[in-house]
Amino acid sequence: MNAQTVGWLVFLTLIQNFSFGEISPFNIEQHKLNATEATEGSCIEIKCTVTRSLTDVGASWFWLKDAKYIDADKDYTGTVIYSTDQSQRPVSPDFKDRVKYIGYSLLKWKNDLCSILICNLKKSDSGPYSFRYVGQGDRKWITQKNVTLTVTENPCLITFNKPSVIKESDNVELTCSTLSSCPSNPQIEDLTQLTSTRVSDTQQHNETPKSTRVSFQARWQDDGKMFSCQTQDNKDKYLIRNISITVEYAPKEIEAKISSDSVKEGESVTLTCSAKGRPVPTFTWFNNGHKQFSEAKWLITSVNELQTGNYSCEARNQHGYITSNPVVIDVKYPPHVEIMKTPPDSTVEQGDKMTLTCSVTRSNPRSVTYTWLKDGKQICHQSICTQRIYTVDRIEPEDRGSYTCKASNAVGFRTSEPLTVDVQYGPRNTAIANKESLKVKVGQSLTLTCNTDANPAPQSYSWGSENKNKQQTFTTTKENFLQLNNVQRADEACYTCNASNAISRGHDSERACIHVLYPPTEPRLSMDAEVTEGQRVIISCTVESFPTSDLSLTWSTGSNPRPVTLLSRWQSDNTLQHIFNVNSSDAGFYKCSATNSEGSNSKQRELVVKCE
């Protein structure tokens, strides 16, 4: 039986732990009925199986060498070669890195394994081994009979040491040795399949100990290469010794990559740099010679137009550095735009020519379309609203406002800062406010207001008035109002106004006539004082007033006047007339009364009727 199998295991039974009256669920496979022997330097596997399910929470298990039961501790002690709980039972340093657990970590299901593999056996490893399980409460088991291992001396034990770190182009010498009593010579083999090492010298020495030496000049491609050494007749895989060499070299085969050659502003882009080197190189990204980032992978989460350019990475270690190929970040972004005005002043006069130019300072892609807006609304004047240049041949006051230009490309658009155009013009649309209802009572005040549209504001206002007698007067004010104090009837007139600014003098406004409110004057009562019975009599009453008065005529012979029945009457504004044929009963006093909103007045005369 060879060393690759577990032919050395003896019959082993597990003790039945009497906790809960259960039989141990662990079983070690039986191979021999005698003690186990193994060869120095080889490996041995102890196979252990779980015969039923275990559900202990927090259980631990371990393998012991030279286990002994201590009554005082009610537990087993010994050299721990493997442990699932090293805080409680740490592994002995002598077995550290030589014991591999090849079972399951939970020990939960039937037919799970709890096996171990012990490698690089030493003669001191000889002795008894056992498995121990500690679960909840009293659920504890250990193998009843130990597995006794005897490690015998191996005259063909291989000594194959890993050389110290070497540098590219250094001479490397690998030596593999055995004892002189070994019947076979050691052999060194390059296990690397991709590229073979250029061996310059291979020597075998049969002195004590036997050894084989291989020498070669190290290349950077040799870094990490595996070499094996074994005796010529060896059939035990565990007696093969493998080493790898570490070759330090300056960075090689550098390559820079970009996730996308073209990205839109605000999108993410990733730059990746790779290179070989020992020690592992550090990476630095540069843009136009300026250091930008210090890792192999650079994620720019939101790229902007200023990051457009050529990028390269540098790989560096203690042996040198190398620079990569350039990669280009081409950031696509909307146009940057501004407005240029001719003439450059923001103020223009009515009638002038104005030219606005939409200037794109930078854009990617460069193909751009234009849209003009005034006060936020698109302009389509003279079908040039989509041209780069917007021209107004004769500017009018309506052209004043805030102008912006929107420039668009395939990525998006940007709008310029607004340009305010101030159009200056002379006064226009001049009018007196409330010209249809300018009424004032005698003795009160009246303010006339002159409204006009002008830029800049008017510097002065001129007022003209014309009364009923066609007499004209003129007054100039700095303000846009004219104050009339203690108004009298003589102030009734029709007024006009105009305004003047630095540009021009405006046109006169339409006439606005003021009306003075006053009570009726004393009526002018016209009638014959003495008439003959049967004679035709005309009584006429006239007053002056504003507004028009209501006129009435009453007759009385004493203190009790009564209205006159006007059989034949003619009445117009502020005039009343009564025509009748008189008889003796019509004699008496006739009174004319006038009344309006401002007051009243009356006049009385006597009529004498004579008989024929």
mmCIF file of C-alpha atoms in Angstrom, residues 49-364:
data_model
loop_
_atom_site.group_PDB
_atom_site.id
_atom_site.type_symbol
_atom_site.label_atom_id
_atom_site.label_comp_id
_atom_site.label_asym_id
_atom_site.label_seq_id
_atom_site.Cartn_x
_atom_site.Cartn_y
_atom_site.Cartn_z
ATOM 1 C CA THR A 49 -17.320 10.104 9.294
ATOM 2 C CA VAL A 50 -20.479 11.294 11.057
ATOM 3 C CA THR A 51 -23.114 8.587 11.265
ATOM 4 C CA ARG A 52 -26.139 10.709 12.236
ATOM 5 C CA SER A 53 -27.322 14.306 12.237
ATOM 6 C CA LEU A 54 -26.064 16.727 14.863
ATOM 7 C CA THR A 55 -27.824 20.011 15.564
ATOM 8 C CA ASP A 56 -25.878 21.366 18.534
ATOM 9 C CA VAL A 57 -25.611 25.129 18.350
ATOM 10 C CA GLY A 58 -22.148 26.380 19.285
ATOM 11 C CA ALA A 59 -20.550 22.918 19.267
ATOM 12 C CA SER A 60 -16.771 22.577 18.744
ATOM 13 C CA TRP A 61 -14.476 19.685 17.873
ATOM 14 C CA PHE A 62 -10.755 19.086 17.677
ATOM 15 C CA TRP A 63 -8.058 16.465 17.140
ATOM 16 C CA LEU A 64 -5.628 15.563 19.934
ATOM 17 C CA LYS A 65 -2.214 13.889 20.065
ATOM 18 C CA ASP A 66 -1.300 12.061 23.275
ATOM 19 C CA ALA A 67 -4.764 12.586 24.772
ATOM 20 C CA LYS A 68 -5.131 11.976 28.515
ATOM 21 C CA TYR A 69 -8.202 12.197 30.749
ATOM 22 C CA ILE A 70 -7.843 14.484 33.784
ATOM 23 C CA ASP A 71 -10.298 13.654 36.558
ATOM 24 C CA ALA A 72 -9.951 17.059 38.179
ATOM 25 C CA ASP A 73 -10.952 18.810 34.941
ATOM 26 C CA LYS A 74 -13.415 16.115 33.828
ATOM 27 C CA ASP A 75 -11.933 16.545 30.353
ATOM 28 C CA TYR A 76 -9.182 15.375 28.024
ATOM 29 C CA THR A 77 -5.895 17.183 27.552
ATOM 30 C CA GLY A 78 -3.119 16.762 24.995
ATOM 31 C CA THR A 79 -1.455 18.430 22.004
ATOM 32 C CA VAL A 80 -4.128 20.089 19.874
ATOM 33 C CA ILE A 81 -3.336 19.573 16.198
ATOM 34 C CA TYR A 82 -6.639 20.964 14.832
ATOM 35 C CA SER A 83 -9.420 22.977 16.502
ATOM 36 C CA THR A 84 -12.629 24.687 15.410
ATOM 37 C CA ASP A 85 -12.404 27.006 18.434
ATOM 38 C CA GLN A 86 -8.836 28.229 18.761
ATOM 39 C CA SER A 87 -9.771 30.797 21.367
ATOM 40 C CA GLN A 88 -10.493 27.885 23.746
ATOM 41 C CA ARG A 89 -8.118 25.277 22.309
ATOM 42 C CA PRO A 90 -5.335 26.814 20.166
ATOM 43 C CA VAL A 91 -3.387 24.636 17.745
ATOM 44 C CA SER A 92 0.127 23.691 18.770
ATOM 45 C CA PRO A 93 2.769 25.695 16.822
ATOM 46 C CA ASP A 94 4.502 22.440 15.900
ATOM 47 C CA PHE A 95 1.456 21.420 13.842
ATOM 48 C CA LYS A 96 0.439 24.838 12.563
ATOM 49 C CA ASP A 97 0.115 24.938 8.748
ATOM 50 C CA ARG A 98 0.753 21.160 8.541
ATOM 51 C CA VAL A 99 -2.769 19.902 9.392
ATOM 52 C CA LYS A 100 -5.627 20.355 6.961
ATOM 53 C CA TYR A 101 -9.241 19.667 7.949
ATOM 54 C CA ILE A 102 -11.015 17.966 5.051
ATOM 55 C CA GLY A 103 -14.390 17.466 6.745
ATOM 56 C CA TYR A 104 -17.465 19.708 6.905
ATOM 57 C CA SER A 105 -17.655 22.754 9.087
ATOM 58 C CA LEU A 106 -21.154 22.138 10.475
ATOM 59 C CA LEU A 107 -21.178 18.411 11.217
ATOM 60 C CA LYS A 108 -24.911 18.542 10.728
ATOM 61 C CA TRP A 109 -25.868 15.810 8.261
ATOM 62 C CA LYS A 110 -25.380 12.124 8.174
ATOM 63 C CA ASN A 111 -22.295 10.907 6.253
ATOM 64 C CA ASP A 112 -20.473 14.217 6.741
ATOM 65 C CA LEU A 113 -16.706 13.982 7.070
ATOM 66 C CA CYS A 114 -14.554 14.987 10.033
ATOM 67 C CA SER A 115 -11.225 13.870 8.522
ATOM 68 C CA ILE A 116 -7.770 15.480 8.720
ATOM 69 C CA LEU A 117 -4.599 15.371 6.620
ATOM 70 C CA ILE A 118 -1.204 15.689 8.357
ATOM 71 C CA CYS A 119 1.663 16.628 6.023
ATOM 72 C CA ASN A 120 5.434 17.013 6.161
ATOM 73 C CA LEU A 121 5.521 14.302 8.821
ATOM 74 C CA LYS A 122 8.291 14.359 11.378
ATOM 75 C CA LYS A 123 9.557 11.492 13.493
ATOM 76 C CA SER A 124 8.363 13.497 16.482
ATOM 77 C CA ASP A 125 4.803 13.177 15.131
ATOM 78 C CA SER A 126 4.781 9.539 16.265
ATOM 79 C CA GLY A 127 2.152 8.843 18.916
ATOM 80 C CA PRO A 128 -1.597 8.321 19.557
ATOM 81 C CA TYR A 129 -4.279 10.554 17.916
ATOM 82 C CA SER A 130 -7.975 10.902 18.772
ATOM 83 C CA PHE A 131 -11.052 12.960 17.812
ATOM 84 C CA ARG A 132 -13.028 14.923 20.391
ATOM 85 C CA TYR A 133 -16.495 16.534 20.092
ATOM 86 C CA VAL A 134 -18.016 18.969 22.615
ATOM 87 C CA GLY A 135 -21.687 19.839 22.165
ATOM 88 C CA GLN A 136 -24.485 21.160 24.352
ATOM 89 C CA GLY A 137 -24.641 20.033 27.973
ATOM 90 C CA ASP A 138 -23.146 16.564 28.380
ATOM 91 C CA ARG A 139 -23.099 15.732 24.675
ATOM 92 C CA LYS A 140 -19.379 14.933 24.459
ATOM 93 C CA TRP A 141 -17.607 12.128 22.640
ATOM 94 C CA ILE A 142 -14.028 10.959 22.062
ATOM 95 C CA THR A 143 -12.643 7.980 20.238
ATOM 96 C CA GLN A 144 -12.157 5.064 22.676
ATOM 97 C CA LYS A 145 -9.003 3.678 21.098
ATOM 98 C CA ASN A 146 -6.343 5.995 19.812
ATOM 99 C CA VAL A 147 -4.826 5.821 16.347
ATOM 100 C CA THR A 148 -1.141 5.200 16.965
ATOM 101 C CA LEU A 149 1.167 6.643 14.335
ATOM 102 C CA THR A 150 4.806 5.718 13.894
ATOM 103 C CA VAL A 151 6.866 7.930 11.574
ATOM 104 C CA THR A 152 9.903 6.140 10.163
ATOM 105 C CA GLU A 153 13.054 7.755 8.860
ATOM 106 C CA ASN A 154 13.079 8.551 5.151
ATOM 107 C CA PRO A 155 16.580 8.435 3.558
ATOM 108 C CA CYS A 156 15.105 10.104 0.460
ATOM 109 C CA LEU A 157 13.654 13.097 2.290
ATOM 110 C CA ILE A 158 13.896 16.067 -0.042
ATOM 111 C CA THR A 159 15.448 19.376 0.960
ATOM 112 C CA PHE A 160 14.444 22.028 -1.554
ATOM 113 C CA ASN A 161 14.608 25.563 -0.211
ATOM 114 C CA LYS A 162 13.033 28.606 -1.803
ATOM 115 C CA PRO A 163 15.694 31.156 -2.752
ATOM 116 C CA SER A 164 15.577 34.701 -1.436
ATOM 117 C CA VAL A 165 14.007 37.431 -3.531
ATOM 118 C CA ILE A 166 15.978 38.059 -6.694
ATOM 119 C CA LYS A 167 16.022 40.789 -9.284
ATOM 120 C CA GLU A 168 15.689 40.641 -13.015
ATOM 121 C CA SER A 169 18.956 39.493 -14.706
ATOM 122 C CA ASP A 170 20.328 38.039 -11.440
ATOM 123 C CA ASN A 171 21.858 34.541 -11.535
ATOM 124 C CA VAL A 172 19.627 32.011 -9.788
ATOM 125 C CA GLU A 173 20.771 28.691 -8.359
ATOM 126 C CA LEU A 174 18.296 26.056 -7.139
ATOM 127 C CA THR A 175 19.630 23.121 -5.103
ATOM 128 C CA CYS A 176 17.644 19.974 -4.259
ATOM 129 C CA SER A 177 19.255 17.482 -1.800
ATOM 130 C CA THR A 178 18.695 14.073 -0.170
ATOM 131 C CA LEU A 179 20.738 11.930 2.205
ATOM 132 C CA SER A 180 23.546 9.969 0.633
ATOM 133 C CA SER A 181 21.794 6.753 1.731
ATOM 134 C CA CYS A 182 18.918 7.452 -0.677
ATOM 135 C CA PRO A 183 19.170 5.012 -3.602
ATOM 136 C CA SER A 184 17.825 7.573 -6.076
ATOM 137 C CA ASN A 185 19.094 10.926 -7.253
ATOM 138 C CA PRO A 186 16.974 14.073 -6.886
ATOM 139 C CA GLN A 187 15.598 15.718 -9.997
ATOM 140 C CA ILE A 188 14.479 19.343 -10.544
ATOM 141 C CA GLU A 189 11.638 20.097 -12.960
ATOM 142 C CA ASP A 190 10.166 23.385 -14.209
ATOM 143 C CA LEU A 191 6.393 23.059 -13.708
ATOM 144 C CA THR A 192 5.488 26.170 -15.684
ATOM 145 C CA GLN A 193 3.806 25.277 -18.920
ATOM 146 C CA LEU A 194 3.570 28.681 -20.653
ATOM 147 C CA THR A 195 7.243 29.615 -20.969
ATOM 148 C CA SER A 196 10.176 27.449 -19.988
ATOM 149 C CA THR A 197 13.092 28.807 -17.992
ATOM 150 C CA ARG A 198 16.310 29.116 -19.916
ATOM 151 C CA VAL A 199 18.445 26.790 -17.776
ATOM 152 C CA SER A 200 22.110 27.474 -18.297
ATOM 153 C CA ASP A 201 23.547 24.855 -15.913
ATOM 154 C CA THR A 202 22.320 21.553 -14.470
ATOM 155 C CA GLN A 203 24.639 19.554 -12.222
ATOM 156 C CA GLN A 204 24.253 16.411 -10.143
ATOM 157 C CA HIS A 205 26.510 15.687 -7.169
ATOM 158 C CA ASN A 206 26.687 12.282 -5.493
ATOM 159 C CA GLU A 207 28.611 13.496 -2.486
ATOM 160 C CA THR A 208 27.005 13.609 0.961
ATOM 161 C CA PRO A 209 24.287 14.709 0.709
ATOM 162 C CA LYS A 210 23.240 13.946 -2.812
ATOM 163 C CA SER A 211 22.144 17.098 -4.647
ATOM 164 C CA THR A 212 21.081 18.492 -7.984
ATOM 165 C CA ARG A 213 21.706 22.118 -8.898
ATOM 166 C CA VAL A 214 20.072 24.224 -11.603
ATOM 167 C CA SER A 215 21.288 27.725 -12.455
ATOM 168 C CA PHE A 216 19.931 30.326 -14.879
ATOM 169 C CA GLN A 217 19.700 34.048 -15.398
ATOM 170 C CA ALA A 218 16.366 35.355 -14.133
ATOM 171 C CA ARG A 219 13.962 37.049 -16.511
ATOM 172 C CA TRP A 220 10.976 39.056 -15.345
ATOM 173 C CA GLN A 221 8.767 36.383 -16.924
ATOM 174 C CA ASP A 222 10.196 33.881 -14.383
ATOM 175 C CA ASP A 223 8.430 35.627 -11.503
ATOM 176 C CA GLY A 224 6.100 33.167 -9.772
ATOM 177 C CA LYS A 225 7.421 30.108 -11.613
ATOM 178 C CA MET A 226 7.067 26.766 -9.883
ATOM 179 C CA PHE A 227 9.848 24.210 -9.646
ATOM 180 C CA SER A 228 9.545 20.691 -8.234
ATOM 181 C CA CYS A 229 12.072 18.256 -6.874
ATOM 182 C CA GLN A 230 11.691 14.540 -6.212
ATOM 183 C CA THR A 231 13.766 11.387 -6.388
ATOM 184 C CA GLN A 232 13.813 9.440 -9.599
ATOM 185 C CA ASP A 233 11.807 6.481 -8.304
ATOM 186 C CA ASN A 234 9.393 8.395 -6.085
ATOM 187 C CA LYS A 235 5.712 7.422 -6.342
ATOM 188 C CA ASP A 236 4.404 9.347 -3.336
ATOM 189 C CA LYS A 237 2.899 12.696 -4.338
ATOM 190 C CA TYR A 238 3.402 13.952 -0.797
ATOM 191 C CA LEU A 239 7.189 13.504 -1.093
ATOM 192 C CA ILE A 240 7.406 15.980 -3.954
ATOM 193 C CA ARG A 241 8.691 19.426 -2.921
ATOM 194 C CA ASN A 242 7.561 22.494 -4.850
ATOM 195 C CA ILE A 243 8.934 26.020 -4.628
ATOM 196 C CA SER A 244 8.183 29.217 -6.486
ATOM 197 C CA ILE A 245 10.657 31.977 -7.203
ATOM 198 C CA THR A 246 9.996 35.685 -6.811
ATOM 199 C CA VAL A 247 11.675 37.944 -9.359
ATOM 200 C CA GLU A 248 11.534 41.662 -8.702
ATOM 201 C CA TYR A 249 11.455 43.870 -11.797
ATOM 202 C CA ALA A 250 10.433 47.286 -12.992
ATOM 203 C CA PRO A 251 6.876 47.642 -14.379
ATOM 204 C CA LYS A 252 6.242 46.042 -17.781
ATOM 205 C CA GLU A 253 3.434 45.735 -20.329
ATOM 206 C CA ILE A 254 1.504 48.761 -19.174
ATOM 207 C CA GLU A 255 -1.876 49.456 -20.804
ATOM 208 C CA ALA A 256 -4.404 52.238 -20.276
ATOM 209 C CA LYS A 257 -8.061 51.763 -21.177
ATOM 210 C CA ILE A 258 -11.126 53.970 -21.121
ATOM 211 C CA SER A 259 -14.709 52.772 -20.672
ATOM 212 C CA SER A 260 -15.982 55.054 -23.432
ATOM 213 C CA ASP A 261 -14.230 57.266 -25.964
ATOM 214 C CA SER A 262 -17.089 59.760 -25.938
ATOM 215 C CA VAL A 263 -19.198 60.727 -22.929
ATOM 216 C CA LYS A 264 -21.766 63.400 -22.262
ATOM 217 C CA GLU A 265 -21.211 65.993 -19.612
ATOM 218 C CA GLY A 266 -22.486 64.666 -16.277
ATOM 219 C CA GLU A 267 -22.062 60.992 -17.224
ATOM 220 C CA SER A 268 -19.492 58.680 -15.649
ATOM 221 C CA VAL A 269 -16.306 57.411 -17.270
ATOM 222 C CA THR A 270 -13.769 54.894 -15.975
ATOM 223 C CA LEU A 271 -10.030 54.879 -16.714
ATOM 224 C CA THR A 272 -8.246 51.594 -16.034
ATOM 225 C CA CYS A 273 -4.481 51.067 -15.956
ATOM 226 C CA SER A 274 -2.772 47.674 -15.788
ATOM 227 C CA ALA A 275 0.878 46.666 -15.661
ATOM 228 C CA LYS A 276 3.039 43.817 -14.460
ATOM 229 C CA GLY A 277 5.730 44.414 -11.860
ATOM 230 C CA ARG A 278 7.265 43.130 -8.655
ATOM 231 C CA PRO A 279 6.727 44.619 -6.153
ATOM 232 C CA VAL A 280 3.221 45.388 -7.375
ATOM 233 C CA PRO A 281 3.464 48.865 -8.918
ATOM 234 C CA THR A 282 1.545 51.909 -7.834
ATOM 235 C CA PHE A 283 -0.415 53.821 -10.472
ATOM 236 C CA THR A 284 -0.784 57.520 -11.140
ATOM 237 C CA TRP A 285 -2.956 59.200 -13.778
ATOM 238 C CA PHE A 286 -1.758 62.331 -15.571
ATOM 239 C CA ASN A 287 -3.477 64.868 -17.804
ATOM 240 C CA ASN A 288 -1.145 67.040 -19.850
ATOM 241 C CA GLY A 289 1.653 66.302 -17.407
ATOM 242 C CA HIS A 290 -0.373 67.169 -14.311
ATOM 243 C CA LYS A 291 -1.055 64.559 -11.669
ATOM 244 C CA GLN A 292 -4.775 63.788 -11.379
ATOM 245 C CA PHE A 293 -5.382 60.500 -9.539
ATOM 246 C CA SER A 294 -3.356 57.823 -7.710
ATOM 247 C CA GLU A 295 -5.044 54.474 -8.267
ATOM 248 C CA ALA A 296 -5.144 51.979 -11.112
ATOM 249 C CA LYS A 297 -8.892 52.402 -11.614
ATOM 250 C CA TRP A 298 -10.246 55.925 -11.770
ATOM 251 C CA LEU A 299 -14.024 56.384 -11.798
ATOM 252 C CA ILE A 300 -15.082 59.919 -12.688
ATOM 253 C CA THR A 301 -18.713 59.894 -11.619
ATOM 254 C CA SER A 302 -19.742 63.155 -13.274
ATOM 255 C CA VAL A 303 -17.396 64.275 -16.013
ATOM 256 C CA ASN A 304 -17.315 67.910 -17.095
ATOM 257 C CA GLU A 305 -16.037 69.656 -20.193
ATOM 258 C CA LEU A 306 -12.862 70.833 -18.456
ATOM 259 C CA GLN A 307 -11.807 67.180 -18.158
ATOM 260 C CA THR A 308 -11.593 66.757 -21.928
ATOM 261 C CA GLY A 309 -8.057 65.802 -22.915
ATOM 262 C CA ASN A 310 -5.337 63.174 -23.230
ATOM 263 C CA TYR A 311 -4.683 60.975 -20.201
ATOM 264 C CA SER A 312 -1.873 58.556 -19.478
ATOM 265 C CA CYS A 313 -0.973 56.492 -16.461
ATOM 266 C CA GLU A 314 2.355 55.758 -14.871
ATOM 267 C CA ALA A 315 3.225 52.480 -13.153
ATOM 268 C CA ARG A 316 6.073 52.765 -10.672
ATOM 269 C CA ASN A 317 7.857 50.598 -8.120
ATOM 270 C CA GLN A 318 11.269 50.683 -6.479
ATOM 271 C CA HIS A 319 12.926 49.358 -9.630
ATOM 272 C CA GLY A 320 11.618 51.912 -12.096
ATOM 273 C CA TYR A 321 8.560 53.203 -13.894
ATOM 274 C CA ILE A 322 6.812 53.067 -17.247
ATOM 275 C CA THR A 323 4.245 55.338 -18.927
ATOM 276 C CA SER A 324 1.196 54.025 -20.746
ATOM 277 C CA ASN A 325 -0.328 54.810 -24.075
ATOM 278 C CA PRO A 326 -2.552 57.933 -24.065
ATOM 279 C CA VAL A 327 -6.328 57.669 -23.871
ATOM 280 C CA VAL A 328 -8.652 60.509 -24.790
ATOM 281 C CA ILE A 329 -11.667 61.687 -22.815
ATOM 282 C CA ASP A 330 -13.896 63.454 -25.305
ATOM 283 C CA VAL A 331 -16.610 65.164 -23.250
ATOM 284 C CA LYS A 332 -19.682 66.179 -25.227
ATOM 285 C CA TYR A 333 -21.401 69.259 -23.819
ATOM 286 C CA PRO A 334 -23.905 71.933 -24.861
ATOM 287 C CA PRO A 335 -22.636 75.221 -26.328
ATOM 288 C CA HIS A 336 -21.403 78.087 -24.197
ATOM 289 C CA VAL A 337 -22.981 81.213 -25.623
ATOM 290 C CA GLU A 338 -22.978 84.976 -25.136
ATOM 291 C CA ILE A 339 -24.553 87.953 -26.927
ATOM 292 C CA MET A 340 -22.553 90.682 -28.665
ATOM 293 C CA LYS A 341 -24.378 93.907 -29.590
ATOM 294 C CA THR A 342 -23.707 96.533 -32.256
ATOM 295 C CA PRO A 343 -23.573 99.315 -31.204
ATOM 296 C CA PRO A 344 -22.164 97.988 -27.932
ATOM 297 C CA ASP A 345 -24.109 100.406 -25.700
ATOM 298 C CA SER A 346 -27.189 98.965 -24.080
ATOM 299 C CA THR A 347 -29.094 102.200 -24.834
ATOM 300 C CA VAL A 348 -30.298 103.032 -28.347
ATOM 301 C CA GLU A 349 -32.578 105.742 -29.734
ATOM 302 C CA GLN A 350 -35.771 105.165 -31.597
ATOM 303 C CA GLY A 351 -35.076 104.793 -35.287
ATOM 304 C CA ASP A 352 -31.538 103.463 -34.866
ATOM 305 C CA LYS A 353 -30.335 100.163 -36.309
ATOM 306 C CA MET A 354 -29.408 97.373 -33.885
ATOM 307 C CA THR A 355 -27.524 94.126 -34.541
ATOM 308 C CA LEU A 356 -27.262 91.265 -32.024
ATOM 309 C CA THR A 357 -24.794 88.411 -32.566
ATOM 310 C CA CYS A 358 -25.031 85.034 -30.832
ATOM 311 C CA SER A 359 -21.419 84.071 -30.130
ATOM 312 C CA VAL A 360 -20.615 80.447 -29.224
ATOM 313 C CA THR A 361 -17.335 80.389 -27.307
ATOM 314 C CA ARG A 362 -17.054 76.583 -27.186
ATOM 315 C CA SER A 363 -19.199 73.585 -28.038
ATOM 316 C CA ASN A 364 -18.785 69.842 -28.499
#
